[in-house]
Coordinates of C-alpha atoms and ligand atoms in Angstrom, one line a residue:
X6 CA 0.0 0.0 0.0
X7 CA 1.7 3.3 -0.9
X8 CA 2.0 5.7 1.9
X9 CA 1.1 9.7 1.5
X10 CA 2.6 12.4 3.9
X11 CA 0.3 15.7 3.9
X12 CA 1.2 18.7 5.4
X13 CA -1.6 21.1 6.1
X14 CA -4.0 18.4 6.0
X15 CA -6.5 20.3 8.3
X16 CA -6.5 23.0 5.6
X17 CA -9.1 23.6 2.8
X18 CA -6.5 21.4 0.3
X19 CA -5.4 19.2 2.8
X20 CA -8.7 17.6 3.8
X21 CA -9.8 17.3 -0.4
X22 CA -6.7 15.8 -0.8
X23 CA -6.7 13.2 2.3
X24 CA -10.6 12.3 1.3
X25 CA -9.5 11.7 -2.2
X26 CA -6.1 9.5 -1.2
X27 CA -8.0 7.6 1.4
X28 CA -10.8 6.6 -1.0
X29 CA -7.9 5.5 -3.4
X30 CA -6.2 3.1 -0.8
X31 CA -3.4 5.0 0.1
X32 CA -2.3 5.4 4.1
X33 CA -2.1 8.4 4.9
X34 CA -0.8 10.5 7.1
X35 CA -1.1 14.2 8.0
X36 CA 0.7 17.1 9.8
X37 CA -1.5 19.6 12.4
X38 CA -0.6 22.1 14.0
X39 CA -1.0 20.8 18.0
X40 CA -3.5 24.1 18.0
X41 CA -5.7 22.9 15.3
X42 CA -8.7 21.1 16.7
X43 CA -9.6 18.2 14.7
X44 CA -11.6 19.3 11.6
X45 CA -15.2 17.3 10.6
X46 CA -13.5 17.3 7.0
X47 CA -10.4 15.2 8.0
X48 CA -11.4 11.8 7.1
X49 CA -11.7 9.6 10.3
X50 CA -8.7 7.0 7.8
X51 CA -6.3 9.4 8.1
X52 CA -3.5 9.2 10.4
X53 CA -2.3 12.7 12.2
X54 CA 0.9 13.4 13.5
X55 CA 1.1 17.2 16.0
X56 CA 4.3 18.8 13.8
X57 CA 5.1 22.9 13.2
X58 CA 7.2 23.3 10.0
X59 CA 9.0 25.3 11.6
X60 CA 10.0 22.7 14.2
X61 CA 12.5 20.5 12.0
X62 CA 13.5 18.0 14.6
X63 CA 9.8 16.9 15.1
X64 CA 9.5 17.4 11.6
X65 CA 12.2 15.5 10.7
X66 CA 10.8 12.7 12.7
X67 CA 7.6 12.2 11.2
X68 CA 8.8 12.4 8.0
X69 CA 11.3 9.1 8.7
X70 CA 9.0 7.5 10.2
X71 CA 5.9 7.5 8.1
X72 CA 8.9 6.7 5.1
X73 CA 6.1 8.2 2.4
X74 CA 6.0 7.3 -1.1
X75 CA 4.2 10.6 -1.9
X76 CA 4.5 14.0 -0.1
X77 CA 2.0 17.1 -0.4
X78 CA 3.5 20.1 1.2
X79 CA 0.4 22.2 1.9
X80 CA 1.0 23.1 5.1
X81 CA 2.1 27.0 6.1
X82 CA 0.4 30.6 6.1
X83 CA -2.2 30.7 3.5
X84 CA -3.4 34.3 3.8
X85 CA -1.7 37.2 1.7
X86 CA -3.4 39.6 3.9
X87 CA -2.0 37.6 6.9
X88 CA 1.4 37.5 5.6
X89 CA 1.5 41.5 5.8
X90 CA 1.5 41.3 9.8
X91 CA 4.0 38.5 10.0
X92 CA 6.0 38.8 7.1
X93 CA 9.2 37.0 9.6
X94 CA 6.8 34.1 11.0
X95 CA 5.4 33.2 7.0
X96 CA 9.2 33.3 5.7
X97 CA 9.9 30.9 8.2
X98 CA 6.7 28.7 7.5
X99 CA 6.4 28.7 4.4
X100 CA 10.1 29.2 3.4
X101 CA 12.2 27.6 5.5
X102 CA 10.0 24.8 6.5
X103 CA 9.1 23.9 2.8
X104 CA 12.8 23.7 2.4
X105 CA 13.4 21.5 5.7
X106 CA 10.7 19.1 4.6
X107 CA 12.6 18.6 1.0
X108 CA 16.0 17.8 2.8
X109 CA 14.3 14.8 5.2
X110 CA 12.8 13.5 2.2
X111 CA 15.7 13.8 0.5
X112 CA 17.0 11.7 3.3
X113 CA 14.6 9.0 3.2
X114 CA 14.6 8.4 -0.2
X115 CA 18.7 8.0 0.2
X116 CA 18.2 5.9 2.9
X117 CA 15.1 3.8 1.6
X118 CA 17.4 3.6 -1.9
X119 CA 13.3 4.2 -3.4
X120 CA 11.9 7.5 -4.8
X121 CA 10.0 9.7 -2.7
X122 CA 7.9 12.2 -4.8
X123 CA 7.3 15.7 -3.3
X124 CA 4.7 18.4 -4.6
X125 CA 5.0 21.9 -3.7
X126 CA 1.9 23.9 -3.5
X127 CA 3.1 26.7 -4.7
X128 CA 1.6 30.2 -5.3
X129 CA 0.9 32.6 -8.6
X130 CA 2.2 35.3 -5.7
X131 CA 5.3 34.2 -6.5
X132 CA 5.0 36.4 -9.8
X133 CA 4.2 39.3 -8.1
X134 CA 3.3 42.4 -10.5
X135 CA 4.2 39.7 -13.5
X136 CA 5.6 40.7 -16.8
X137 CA 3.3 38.6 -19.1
X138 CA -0.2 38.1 -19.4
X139 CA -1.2 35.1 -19.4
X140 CA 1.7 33.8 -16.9
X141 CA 3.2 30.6 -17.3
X142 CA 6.1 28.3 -16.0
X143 CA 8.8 30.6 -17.6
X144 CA 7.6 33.9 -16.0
X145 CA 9.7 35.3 -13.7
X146 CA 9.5 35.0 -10.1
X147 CA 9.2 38.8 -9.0
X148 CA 7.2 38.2 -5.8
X149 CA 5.6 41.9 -4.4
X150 CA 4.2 40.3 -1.2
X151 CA 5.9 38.6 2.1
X152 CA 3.4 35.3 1.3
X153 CA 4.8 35.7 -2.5
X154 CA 8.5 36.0 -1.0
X155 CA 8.7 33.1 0.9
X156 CA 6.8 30.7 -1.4
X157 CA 9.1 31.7 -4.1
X158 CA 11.9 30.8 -2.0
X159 CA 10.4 27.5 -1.6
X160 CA 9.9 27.3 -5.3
X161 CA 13.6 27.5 -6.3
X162 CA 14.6 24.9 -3.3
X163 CA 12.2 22.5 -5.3
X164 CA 14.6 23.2 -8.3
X165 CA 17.4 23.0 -6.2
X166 CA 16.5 19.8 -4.6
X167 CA 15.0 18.7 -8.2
X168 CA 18.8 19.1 -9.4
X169 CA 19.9 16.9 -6.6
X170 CA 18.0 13.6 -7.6
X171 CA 14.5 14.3 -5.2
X172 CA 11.3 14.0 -7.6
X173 CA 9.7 17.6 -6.6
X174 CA 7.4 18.8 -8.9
X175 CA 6.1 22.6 -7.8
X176 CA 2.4 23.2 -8.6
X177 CA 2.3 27.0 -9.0
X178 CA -1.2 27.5 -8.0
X179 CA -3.8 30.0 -8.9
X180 CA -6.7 31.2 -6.4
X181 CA -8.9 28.4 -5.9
X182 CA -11.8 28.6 -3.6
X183 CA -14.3 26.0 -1.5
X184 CA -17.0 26.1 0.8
X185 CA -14.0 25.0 2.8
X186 CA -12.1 28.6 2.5
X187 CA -12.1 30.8 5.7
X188 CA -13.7 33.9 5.5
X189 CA -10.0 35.8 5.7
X190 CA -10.6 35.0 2.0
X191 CA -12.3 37.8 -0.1
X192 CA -14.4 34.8 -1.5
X193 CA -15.9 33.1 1.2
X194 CA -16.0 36.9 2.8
X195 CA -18.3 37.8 0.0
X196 CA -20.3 34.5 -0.4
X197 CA -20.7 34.6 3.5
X198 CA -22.6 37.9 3.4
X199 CA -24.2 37.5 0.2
X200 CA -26.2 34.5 2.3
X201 CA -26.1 36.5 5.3
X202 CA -28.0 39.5 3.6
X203 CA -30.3 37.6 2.0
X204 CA -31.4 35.4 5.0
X205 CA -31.9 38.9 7.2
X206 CA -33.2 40.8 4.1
X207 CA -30.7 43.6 4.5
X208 CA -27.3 44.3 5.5
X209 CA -23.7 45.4 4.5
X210 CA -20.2 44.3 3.8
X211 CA -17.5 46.1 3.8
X212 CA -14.1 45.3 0.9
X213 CA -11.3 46.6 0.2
X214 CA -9.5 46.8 -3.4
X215 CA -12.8 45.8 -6.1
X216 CA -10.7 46.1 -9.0
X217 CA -7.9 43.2 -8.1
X218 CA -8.4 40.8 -10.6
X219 CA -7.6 36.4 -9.9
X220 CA -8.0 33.8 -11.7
X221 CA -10.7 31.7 -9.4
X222 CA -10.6 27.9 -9.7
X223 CA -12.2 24.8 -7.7
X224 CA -10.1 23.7 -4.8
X225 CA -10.9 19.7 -5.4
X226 CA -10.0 20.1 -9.4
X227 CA -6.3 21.6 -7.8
X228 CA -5.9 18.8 -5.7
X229 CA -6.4 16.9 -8.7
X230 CA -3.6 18.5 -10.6
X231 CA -1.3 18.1 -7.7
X232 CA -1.9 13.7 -7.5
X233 CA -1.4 13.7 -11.2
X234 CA 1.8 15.9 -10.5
X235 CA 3.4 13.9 -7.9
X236 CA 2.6 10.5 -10.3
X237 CA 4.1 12.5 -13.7
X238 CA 6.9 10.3 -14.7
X239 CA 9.3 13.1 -14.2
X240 CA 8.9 16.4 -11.9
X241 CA 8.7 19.8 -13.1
X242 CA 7.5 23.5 -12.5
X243 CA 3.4 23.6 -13.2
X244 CA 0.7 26.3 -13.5
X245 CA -2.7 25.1 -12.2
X246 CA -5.1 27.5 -13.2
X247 CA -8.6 28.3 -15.1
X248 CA -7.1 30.5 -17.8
X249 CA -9.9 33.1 -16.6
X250 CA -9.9 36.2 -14.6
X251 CA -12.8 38.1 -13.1
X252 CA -12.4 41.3 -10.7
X253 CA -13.4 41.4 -7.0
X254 CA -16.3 42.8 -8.0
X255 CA -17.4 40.7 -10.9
X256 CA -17.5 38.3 -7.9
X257 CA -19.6 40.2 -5.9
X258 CA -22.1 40.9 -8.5
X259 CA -22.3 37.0 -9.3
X260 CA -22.8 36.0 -5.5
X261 CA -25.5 38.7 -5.0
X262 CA -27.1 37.4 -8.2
X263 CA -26.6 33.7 -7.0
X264 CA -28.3 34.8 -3.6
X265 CA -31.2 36.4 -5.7
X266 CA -29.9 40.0 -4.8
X267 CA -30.1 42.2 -7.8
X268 CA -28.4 45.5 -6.6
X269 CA -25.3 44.6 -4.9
X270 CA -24.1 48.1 -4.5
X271 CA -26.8 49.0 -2.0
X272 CA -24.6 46.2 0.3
X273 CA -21.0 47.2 -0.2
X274 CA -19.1 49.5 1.9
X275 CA -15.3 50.1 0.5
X276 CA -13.3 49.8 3.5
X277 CA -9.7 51.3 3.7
X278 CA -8.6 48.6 6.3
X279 CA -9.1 46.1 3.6
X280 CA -6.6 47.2 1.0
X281 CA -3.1 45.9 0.7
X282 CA 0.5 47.7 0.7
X283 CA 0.6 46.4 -2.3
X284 CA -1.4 44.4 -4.3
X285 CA -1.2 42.3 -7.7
X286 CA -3.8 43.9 -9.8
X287 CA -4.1 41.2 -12.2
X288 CA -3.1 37.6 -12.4
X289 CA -4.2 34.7 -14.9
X290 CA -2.4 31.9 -15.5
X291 CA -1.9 29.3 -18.6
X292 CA -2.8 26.0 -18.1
X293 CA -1.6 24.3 -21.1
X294 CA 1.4 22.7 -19.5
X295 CA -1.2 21.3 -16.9
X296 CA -3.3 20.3 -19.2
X297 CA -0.8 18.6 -22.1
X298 CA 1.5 16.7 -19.6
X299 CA -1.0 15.8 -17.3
X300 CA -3.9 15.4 -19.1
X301 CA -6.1 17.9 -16.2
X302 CA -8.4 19.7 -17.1
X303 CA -11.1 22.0 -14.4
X304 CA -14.5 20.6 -14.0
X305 CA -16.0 23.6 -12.9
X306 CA -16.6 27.3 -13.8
X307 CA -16.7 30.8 -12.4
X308 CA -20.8 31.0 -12.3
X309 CA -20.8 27.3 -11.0
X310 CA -17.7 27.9 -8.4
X311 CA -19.9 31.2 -6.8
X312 CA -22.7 29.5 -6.6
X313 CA -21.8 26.4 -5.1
X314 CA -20.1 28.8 -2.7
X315 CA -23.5 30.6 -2.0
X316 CA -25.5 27.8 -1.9
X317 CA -23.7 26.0 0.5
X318 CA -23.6 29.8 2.8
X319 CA -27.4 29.6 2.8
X320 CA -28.0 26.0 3.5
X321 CA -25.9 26.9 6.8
X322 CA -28.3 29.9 7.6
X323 CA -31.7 28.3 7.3
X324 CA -29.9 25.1 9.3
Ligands
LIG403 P1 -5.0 36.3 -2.3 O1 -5.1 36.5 -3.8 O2 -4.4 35.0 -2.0 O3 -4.5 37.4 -1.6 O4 -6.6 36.0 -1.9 P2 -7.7 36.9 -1.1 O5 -9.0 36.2 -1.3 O6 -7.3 37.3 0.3 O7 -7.6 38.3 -2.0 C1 -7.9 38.3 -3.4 C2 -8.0 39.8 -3.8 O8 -9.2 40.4 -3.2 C3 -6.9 40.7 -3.4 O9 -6.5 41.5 -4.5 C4 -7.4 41.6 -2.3 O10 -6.8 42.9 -2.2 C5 -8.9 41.7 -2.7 N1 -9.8 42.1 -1.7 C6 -10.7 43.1 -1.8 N2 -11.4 43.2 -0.6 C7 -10.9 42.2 0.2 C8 -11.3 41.8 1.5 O11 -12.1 42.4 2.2 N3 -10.6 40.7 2.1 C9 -9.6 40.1 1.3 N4 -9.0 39.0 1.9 N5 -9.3 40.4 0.1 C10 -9.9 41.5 -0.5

């Protein structure tokens, strides 16, 4: 039976992709944070181990003795906005513990004298303000953000560990949202009040920057891209992505509509606090690579993606 190592399995990508390796036979095993309470979503198969990336001895541990065939790094700060406040905290997360967690299975896989494969999760942040339209696996990494910063050091560790014999493949991956996404998300921010104002008849929400454009996908159809990564016969650099982009506030207007709201501006406040230091105005990224080598493709679309997302916000109010 072929063993799988997730980190961040507690997270919105973790739990898809424990559910989904679980249900294919795999063991599995997952990292939590010894703060995390156990989430509903973590399937009751899955084995999970207390570890912070940032602790490499524990770390370290875990990794040796699960001795995974497959490893998911999905573990670290997920939140942009986040990343502003504690720009030291998500360098050494996201950075420096992506990097720790190559080197032990590096390690292993000397040891063992059998691959271990690794996928990154990593992040269209680390293109910053990017040079090209659409952007793909040659664009350069100009991250503009402390999130984009250290997940583009982690993304050139998986080269450098890829040039040293370790299978890494780094999935550079575009937005992609859930029922499952916090509401430190503008997504589940907007989908959240969207159901909230229509279940009280009223109401408002405050945003920050409506003219950010991302390119939205469905978390499960990521976590998708990422098994078929870490299986690819050889590891490389890939851009998950829809190929779309749609503005904060094309998003708005499709939740409101999804929620049967018709004038959305009566509900939004533009909030100051909300806005960045500095912030990617556009990003949209080019699947083909994805979709040639891997044969993925995304089962689901904007309109479908929003109003999954409101659908599943109201079914929570009128519980
Ligand atoms: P990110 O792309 O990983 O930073 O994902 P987010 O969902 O946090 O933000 C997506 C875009 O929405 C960014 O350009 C934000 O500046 C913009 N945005 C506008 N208003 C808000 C808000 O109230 N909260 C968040 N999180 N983002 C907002």
């Amino acid at each position: 039976m072929a063993v799988a190592l997730v980190t961040g399995i507690a997270g919105q990508d973790g739990s898809y992709l424990a559910q989904r390796l679980v249900d294919e036979g795999l063991e599995v095993h997952g990292l939590v944070l010894a703060r995390d309470r156990t989430p509903d979503q973590v399937p009751a198969g899955a084995h999970l181990h207390e570890a912070d990336l940032r602790d490499t001895v524990s770390l370290a541990s875990v990794v040796r003795d699960v001795a995974p065939d497959e490893i998911y790094n999905l573990g670290g700060i997920s939140s942009v906005a986040y990343s502003w406040e504690h720009p030291v905290a998500t360098g050494a997360v996201n950075g420096l513990g992506a990097a720790a967690l190559f080197e032990e299975a590096w390690r292993v896989q000397e040891y063992l004298g059998r691959p271990v494969r690794v996928v990154q999760a990593s992040s269209a942040e680390v293109f910053g303000t990017p040079d090209r339209t659409p952007q793909d696996e040659d664009t350069a990494v100009r991250p503009v953000s402390p999130y984009g910063a250290a997940k583009a050091y982690a993304h050139h560790m998986a080269g450098v560990f890829r040039s040293r014999g370790l299978g890494v493949s780094s999935c550079v991956l575009y937005n992609h949202e859930s029922p499952r996404r916090p509401t430190s998300f503008v997504t589940r921010k907007i989908t959240a009040a969207a159901a909230r104002i229509a279940h009280d008849g009223g109401g408002t929400i405050a945003l920050g920057n409506l003219s950010a454009s991302r390119d939205w996908g469905w978390a499960p159809d990521y976590v998708d891209a990422m098994v078929r990564a870490a299986r690819h016969p050889t590891a490389e650099d890939f851009v998950v992505a829809s190929g779309e982009s749609h503005s904060v506030e094309e998003f708005v207007a499709a939740a409101f509509t999804a929620a049967g709201i018709d004038d959305w501006r009566a509900h939004v406040a533009v909030d100051e606090r909300f806005f960045r230091p500095v912030d990617t105005a556009q990003q949209v990224g080019d699947p083909r690579k994805a979709q040639e080598l891997l044969g993925w493709r995304r089962t689901v679309g904007f309109d479908e993606l929003v109003t999954r997302m409101v659908q599943h916000d109201r079914r929570l109010l009128a519980a």
